[in-house]
PDB file of C-alpha atoms in Angstrom:
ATOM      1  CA  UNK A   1     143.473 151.680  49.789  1.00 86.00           C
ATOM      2  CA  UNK A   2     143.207 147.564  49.581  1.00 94.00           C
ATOM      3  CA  UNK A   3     140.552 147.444  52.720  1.00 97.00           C
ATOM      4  CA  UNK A   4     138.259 150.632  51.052  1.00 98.00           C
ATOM      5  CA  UNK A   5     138.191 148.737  48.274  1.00 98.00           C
ATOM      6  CA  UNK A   6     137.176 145.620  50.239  1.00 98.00           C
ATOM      7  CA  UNK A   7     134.480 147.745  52.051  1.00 98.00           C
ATOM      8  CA  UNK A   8     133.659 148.969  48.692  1.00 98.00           C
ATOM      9  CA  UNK A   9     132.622 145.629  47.238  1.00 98.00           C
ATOM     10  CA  UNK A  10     131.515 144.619  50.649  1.00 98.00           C
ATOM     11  CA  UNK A  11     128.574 147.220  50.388  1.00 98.00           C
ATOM     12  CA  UNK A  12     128.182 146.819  46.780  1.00 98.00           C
ATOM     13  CA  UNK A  13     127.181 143.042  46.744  1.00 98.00           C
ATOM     14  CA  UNK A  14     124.905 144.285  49.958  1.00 98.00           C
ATOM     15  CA  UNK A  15     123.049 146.794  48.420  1.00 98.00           C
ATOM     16  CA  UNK A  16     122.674 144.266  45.029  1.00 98.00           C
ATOM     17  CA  UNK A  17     121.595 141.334  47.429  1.00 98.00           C
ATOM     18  CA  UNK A  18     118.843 143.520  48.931  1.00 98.00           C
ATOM     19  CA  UNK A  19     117.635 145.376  46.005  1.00 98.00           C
ATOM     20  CA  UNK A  20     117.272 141.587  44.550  1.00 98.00           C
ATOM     21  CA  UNK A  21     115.127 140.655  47.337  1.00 98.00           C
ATOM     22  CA  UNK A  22     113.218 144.041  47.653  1.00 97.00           C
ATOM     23  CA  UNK A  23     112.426 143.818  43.567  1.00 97.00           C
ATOM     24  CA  UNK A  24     111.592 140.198  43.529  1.00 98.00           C
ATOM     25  CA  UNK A  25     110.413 138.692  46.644  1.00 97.00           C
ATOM     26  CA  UNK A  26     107.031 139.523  48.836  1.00 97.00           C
ATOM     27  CA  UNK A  27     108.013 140.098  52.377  1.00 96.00           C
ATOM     28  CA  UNK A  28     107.983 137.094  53.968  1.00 95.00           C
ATOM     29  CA  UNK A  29     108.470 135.152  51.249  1.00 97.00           C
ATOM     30  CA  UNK A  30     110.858 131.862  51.381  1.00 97.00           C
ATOM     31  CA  UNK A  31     112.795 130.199  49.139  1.00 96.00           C
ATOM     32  CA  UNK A  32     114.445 126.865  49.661  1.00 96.00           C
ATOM     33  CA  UNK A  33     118.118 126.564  48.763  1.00 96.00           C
ATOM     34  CA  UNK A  34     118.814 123.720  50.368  1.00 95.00           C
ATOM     35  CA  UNK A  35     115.992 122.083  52.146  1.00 93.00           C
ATOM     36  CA  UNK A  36     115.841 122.237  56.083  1.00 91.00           C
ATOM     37  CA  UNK A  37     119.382 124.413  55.937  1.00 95.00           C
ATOM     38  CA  UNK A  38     119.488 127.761  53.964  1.00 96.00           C
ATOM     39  CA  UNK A  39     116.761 129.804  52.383  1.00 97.00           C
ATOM     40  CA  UNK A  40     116.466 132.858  51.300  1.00 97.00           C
ATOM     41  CA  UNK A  41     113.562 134.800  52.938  1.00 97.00           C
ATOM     42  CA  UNK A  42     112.386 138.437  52.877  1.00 97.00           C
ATOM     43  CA  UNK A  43     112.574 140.258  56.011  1.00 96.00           C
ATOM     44  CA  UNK A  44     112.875 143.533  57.447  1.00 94.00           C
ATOM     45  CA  UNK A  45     114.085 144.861  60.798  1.00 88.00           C
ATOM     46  CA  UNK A  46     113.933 148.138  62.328  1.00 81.00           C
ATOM     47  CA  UNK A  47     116.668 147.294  65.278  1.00 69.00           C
ATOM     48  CA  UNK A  48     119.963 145.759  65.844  1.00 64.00           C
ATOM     49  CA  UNK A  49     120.863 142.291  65.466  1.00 61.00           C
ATOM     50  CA  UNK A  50     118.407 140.079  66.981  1.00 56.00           C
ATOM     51  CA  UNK A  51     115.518 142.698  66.491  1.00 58.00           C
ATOM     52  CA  UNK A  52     116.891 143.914  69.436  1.00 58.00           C
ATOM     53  CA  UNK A  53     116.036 147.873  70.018  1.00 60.00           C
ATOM     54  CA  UNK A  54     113.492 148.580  67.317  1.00 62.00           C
ATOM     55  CA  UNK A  55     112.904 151.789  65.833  1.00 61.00           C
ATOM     56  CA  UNK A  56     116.419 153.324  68.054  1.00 66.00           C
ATOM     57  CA  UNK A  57     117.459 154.910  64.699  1.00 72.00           C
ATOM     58  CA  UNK A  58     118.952 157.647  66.341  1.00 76.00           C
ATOM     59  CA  UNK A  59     120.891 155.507  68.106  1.00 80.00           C
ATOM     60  CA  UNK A  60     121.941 153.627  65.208  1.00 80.00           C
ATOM     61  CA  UNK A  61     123.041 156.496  63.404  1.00 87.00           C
ATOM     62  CA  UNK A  62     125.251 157.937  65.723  1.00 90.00           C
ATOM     63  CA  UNK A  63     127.149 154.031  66.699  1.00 90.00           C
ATOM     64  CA  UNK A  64     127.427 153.573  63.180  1.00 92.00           C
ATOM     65  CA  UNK A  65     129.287 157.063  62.783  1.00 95.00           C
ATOM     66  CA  UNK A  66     131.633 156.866  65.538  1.00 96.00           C
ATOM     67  CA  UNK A  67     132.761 153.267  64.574  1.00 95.00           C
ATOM     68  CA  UNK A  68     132.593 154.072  60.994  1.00 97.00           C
ATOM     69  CA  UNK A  69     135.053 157.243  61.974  1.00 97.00           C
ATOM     70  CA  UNK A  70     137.170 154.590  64.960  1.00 97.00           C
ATOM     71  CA  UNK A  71     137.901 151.526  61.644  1.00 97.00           C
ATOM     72  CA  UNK A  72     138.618 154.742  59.363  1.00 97.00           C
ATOM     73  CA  UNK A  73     141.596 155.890  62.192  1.00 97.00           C
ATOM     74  CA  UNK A  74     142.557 152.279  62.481  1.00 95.00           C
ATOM     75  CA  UNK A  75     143.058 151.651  58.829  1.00 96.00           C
ATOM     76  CA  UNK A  76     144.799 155.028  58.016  1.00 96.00           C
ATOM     77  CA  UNK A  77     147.326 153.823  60.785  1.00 96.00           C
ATOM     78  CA  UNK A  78     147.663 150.332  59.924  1.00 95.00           C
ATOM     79  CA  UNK A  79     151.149 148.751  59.462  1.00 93.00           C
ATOM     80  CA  UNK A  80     151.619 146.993  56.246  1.00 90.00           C
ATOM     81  CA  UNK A  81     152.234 143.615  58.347  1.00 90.00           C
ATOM     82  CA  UNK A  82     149.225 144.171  59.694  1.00 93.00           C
ATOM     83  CA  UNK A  83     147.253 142.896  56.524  1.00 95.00           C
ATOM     84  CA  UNK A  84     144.557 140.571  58.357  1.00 95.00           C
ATOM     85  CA  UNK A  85     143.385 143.294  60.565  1.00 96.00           C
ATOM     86  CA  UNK A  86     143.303 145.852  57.539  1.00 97.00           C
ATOM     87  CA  UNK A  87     141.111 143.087  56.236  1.00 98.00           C
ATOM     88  CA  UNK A  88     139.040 142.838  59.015  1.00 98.00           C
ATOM     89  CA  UNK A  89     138.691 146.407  59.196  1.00 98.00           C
ATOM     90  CA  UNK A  90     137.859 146.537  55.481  1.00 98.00           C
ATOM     91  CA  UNK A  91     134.996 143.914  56.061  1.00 98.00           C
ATOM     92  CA  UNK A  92     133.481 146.018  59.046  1.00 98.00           C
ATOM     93  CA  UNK A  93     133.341 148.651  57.722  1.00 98.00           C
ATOM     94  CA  UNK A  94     131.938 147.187  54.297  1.00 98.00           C
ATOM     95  CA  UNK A  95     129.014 145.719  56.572  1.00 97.00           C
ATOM     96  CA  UNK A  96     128.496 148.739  58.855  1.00 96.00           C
ATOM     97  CA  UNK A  97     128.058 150.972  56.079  1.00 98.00           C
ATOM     98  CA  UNK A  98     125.533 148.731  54.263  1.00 97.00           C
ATOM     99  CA  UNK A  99     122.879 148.420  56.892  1.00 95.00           C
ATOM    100  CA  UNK A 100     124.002 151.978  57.474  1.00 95.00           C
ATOM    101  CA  UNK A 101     122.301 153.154  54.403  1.00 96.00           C
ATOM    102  CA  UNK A 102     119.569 150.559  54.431  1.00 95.00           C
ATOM    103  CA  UNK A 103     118.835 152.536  57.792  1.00 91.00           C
ATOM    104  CA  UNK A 104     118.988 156.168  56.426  1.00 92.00           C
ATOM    105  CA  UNK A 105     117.449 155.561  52.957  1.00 94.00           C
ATOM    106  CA  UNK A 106     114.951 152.585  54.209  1.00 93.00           C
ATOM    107  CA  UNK A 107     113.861 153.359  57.556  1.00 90.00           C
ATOM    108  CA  UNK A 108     114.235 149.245  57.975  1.00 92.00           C
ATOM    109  CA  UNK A 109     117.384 146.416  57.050  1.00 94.00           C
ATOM    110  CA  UNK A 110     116.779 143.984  54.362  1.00 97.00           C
ATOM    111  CA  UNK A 111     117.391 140.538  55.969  1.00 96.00           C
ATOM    112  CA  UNK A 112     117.470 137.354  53.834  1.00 97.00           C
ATOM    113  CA  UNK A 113     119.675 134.785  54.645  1.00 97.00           C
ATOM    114  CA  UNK A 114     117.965 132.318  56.948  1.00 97.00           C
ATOM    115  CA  UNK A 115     119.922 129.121  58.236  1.00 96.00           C
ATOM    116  CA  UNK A 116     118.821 126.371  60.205  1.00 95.00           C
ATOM    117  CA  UNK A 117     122.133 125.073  62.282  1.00 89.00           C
ATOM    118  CA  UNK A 118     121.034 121.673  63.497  1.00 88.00           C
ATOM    119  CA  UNK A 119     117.232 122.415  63.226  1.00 87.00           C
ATOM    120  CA  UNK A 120     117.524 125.962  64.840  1.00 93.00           C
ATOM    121  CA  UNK A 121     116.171 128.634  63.147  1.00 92.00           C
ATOM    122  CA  UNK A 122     119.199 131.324  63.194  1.00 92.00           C
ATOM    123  CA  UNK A 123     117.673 134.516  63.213  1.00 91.00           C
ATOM    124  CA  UNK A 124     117.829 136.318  59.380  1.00 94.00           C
ATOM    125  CA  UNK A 125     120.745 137.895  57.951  1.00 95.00           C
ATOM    126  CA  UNK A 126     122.259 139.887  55.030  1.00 97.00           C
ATOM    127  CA  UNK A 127     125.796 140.348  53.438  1.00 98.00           C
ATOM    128  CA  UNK A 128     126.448 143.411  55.991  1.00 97.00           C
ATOM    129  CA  UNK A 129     126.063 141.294  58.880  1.00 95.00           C
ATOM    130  CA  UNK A 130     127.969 138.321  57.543  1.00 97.00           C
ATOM    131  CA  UNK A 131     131.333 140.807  56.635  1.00 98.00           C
ATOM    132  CA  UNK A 132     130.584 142.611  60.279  1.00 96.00           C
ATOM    133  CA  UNK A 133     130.448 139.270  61.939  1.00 96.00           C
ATOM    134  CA  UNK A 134     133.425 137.738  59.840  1.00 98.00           C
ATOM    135  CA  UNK A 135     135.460 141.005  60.538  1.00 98.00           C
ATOM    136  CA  UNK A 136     134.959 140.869  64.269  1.00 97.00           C
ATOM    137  CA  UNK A 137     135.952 137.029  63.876  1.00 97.00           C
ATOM    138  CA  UNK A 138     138.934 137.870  62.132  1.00 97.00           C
ATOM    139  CA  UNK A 139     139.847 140.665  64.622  1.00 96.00           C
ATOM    140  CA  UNK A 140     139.853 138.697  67.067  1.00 96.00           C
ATOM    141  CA  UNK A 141     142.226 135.890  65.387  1.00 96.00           C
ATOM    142  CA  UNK A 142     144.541 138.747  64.321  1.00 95.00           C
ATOM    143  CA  UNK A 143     145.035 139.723  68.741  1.00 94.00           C
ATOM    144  CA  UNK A 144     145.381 136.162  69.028  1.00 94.00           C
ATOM    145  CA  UNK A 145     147.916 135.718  66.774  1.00 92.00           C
ATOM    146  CA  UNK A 146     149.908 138.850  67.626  1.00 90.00           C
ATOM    147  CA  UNK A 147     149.217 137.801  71.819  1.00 92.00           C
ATOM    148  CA  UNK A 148     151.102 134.616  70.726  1.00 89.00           C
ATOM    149  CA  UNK A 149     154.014 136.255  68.728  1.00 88.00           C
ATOM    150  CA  UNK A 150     154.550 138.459  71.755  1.00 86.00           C
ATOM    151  CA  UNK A 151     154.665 135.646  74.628  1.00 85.00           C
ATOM    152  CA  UNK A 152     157.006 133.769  72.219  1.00 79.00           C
ATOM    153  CA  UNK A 153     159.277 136.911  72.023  1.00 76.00           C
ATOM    154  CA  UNK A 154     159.027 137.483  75.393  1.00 72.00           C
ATOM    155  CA  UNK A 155     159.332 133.884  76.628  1.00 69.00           C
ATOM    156  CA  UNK A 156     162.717 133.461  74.563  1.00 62.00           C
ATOM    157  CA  UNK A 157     163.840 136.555  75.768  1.00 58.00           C
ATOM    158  CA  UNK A 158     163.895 135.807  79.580  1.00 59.00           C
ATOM    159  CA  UNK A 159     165.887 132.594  78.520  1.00 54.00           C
ATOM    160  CA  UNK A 160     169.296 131.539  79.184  1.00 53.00           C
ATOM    161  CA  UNK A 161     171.396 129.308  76.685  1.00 51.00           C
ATOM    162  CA  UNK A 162     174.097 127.156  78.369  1.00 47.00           C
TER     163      UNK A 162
END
C-alpha cells in the first residue's frame, strides 16, 4: 500500500505543478530561478521524451497501460525486503500516470522544468518525468545491489576453509 501511496503523491504534486503553470504562466513563458541553471518555463509536448513521436497518442495510451498494468503485478508481488524497488515502482508509476492523464484529458504534457547542465539546455521537464527517471535510476541500483549480494553468496559458497 506504501508505493500507491507514493504514486499517489507522486501524481498529486504533478497535476498541482502543471495546473500552476497552466493558470499562471503564458506558454513560453520563463522564469529565472537561478540564473543560467534552472527556470521554470511553460511548455507543451505532444510526444515522448525528447518531443520524440508527436501526436502517437494511441501509442502512448496503450505503453502507458501495459506498464501501468506490468509495475501494478510487480508491486502486488513484491517481497517486503524488497523496499527500494517497491519504491521505485511507486515512483514510476506516480510519473507514468501523471503525463498519462495530461495525455487523455490535455491532448499535450505540461513541461516546466528547464536546466542548463554546464550551459546545455536540457530539454523541459515535469514532476512525472523526474519520479519516472528517478524510478528507473533506482531500479537499476536495486539489480545492482541484489547482482552483488548474489556473487557474494555465491563466491563464498564455492569456498573452502582450511
Amino acid at each position: 500500500m506504501l508505493y500507491y501511496l507514493l504514486a499517489f503523491v507522486v501524481i498529486l504534486i504533478d497535476q498541482w505543478t502543471k495546473w500552476l503553470v497552466v493558470r499562471y504562466m503564458e506558454l513560453g513563458e520563463s522564469i529565472p530561478i537561478i540564473e543560467n541553471v534552472l527556470y521554470m518555463t511553460s511548455h507543451r509536448n505532444r510526444g515522448a521524451a525528447w518531443g520524440m513521436l508527436q501526436g502517437q497518442f494511441w501509442l502512448f495510451y496503450v505503453i502507458t497501460i501495459v506498464v501501468v498494468v506490468g509495475i501494478v503485478i510487480y508491486i502486488q508481488r513484491l517481497q517486503p525486503t524488497q523496499r527500494l524497488f517497491g519504491i521505485a515502482l511507486g515512483l514510476m508509476l506516480g510519473g507514468a500516470l501523471g503525463n498519462f492523464i495530461d495525455r487523455v484529458f490535455r491532448k499535450e504534457v505540461v513541461d516546466f522544468v528547464h536546466t542548463y547542465i554546464f550551459n546545455y539546455s536540457f530539454p523541459i521537464f515535469n514532476v512525472a518525468d523526474a519520479a519516472l527517471t528517478i524510478g528507473v535510476a533506482l531500479m537499476f541500483i536495486y539489480t545492482w545491489i541484489e547482482e552483488k549480494q548474489r556473487k557474494g553468496m555465491s563466491d563464498g559458497a564455492n569456498s573452502t576453509h582450511d
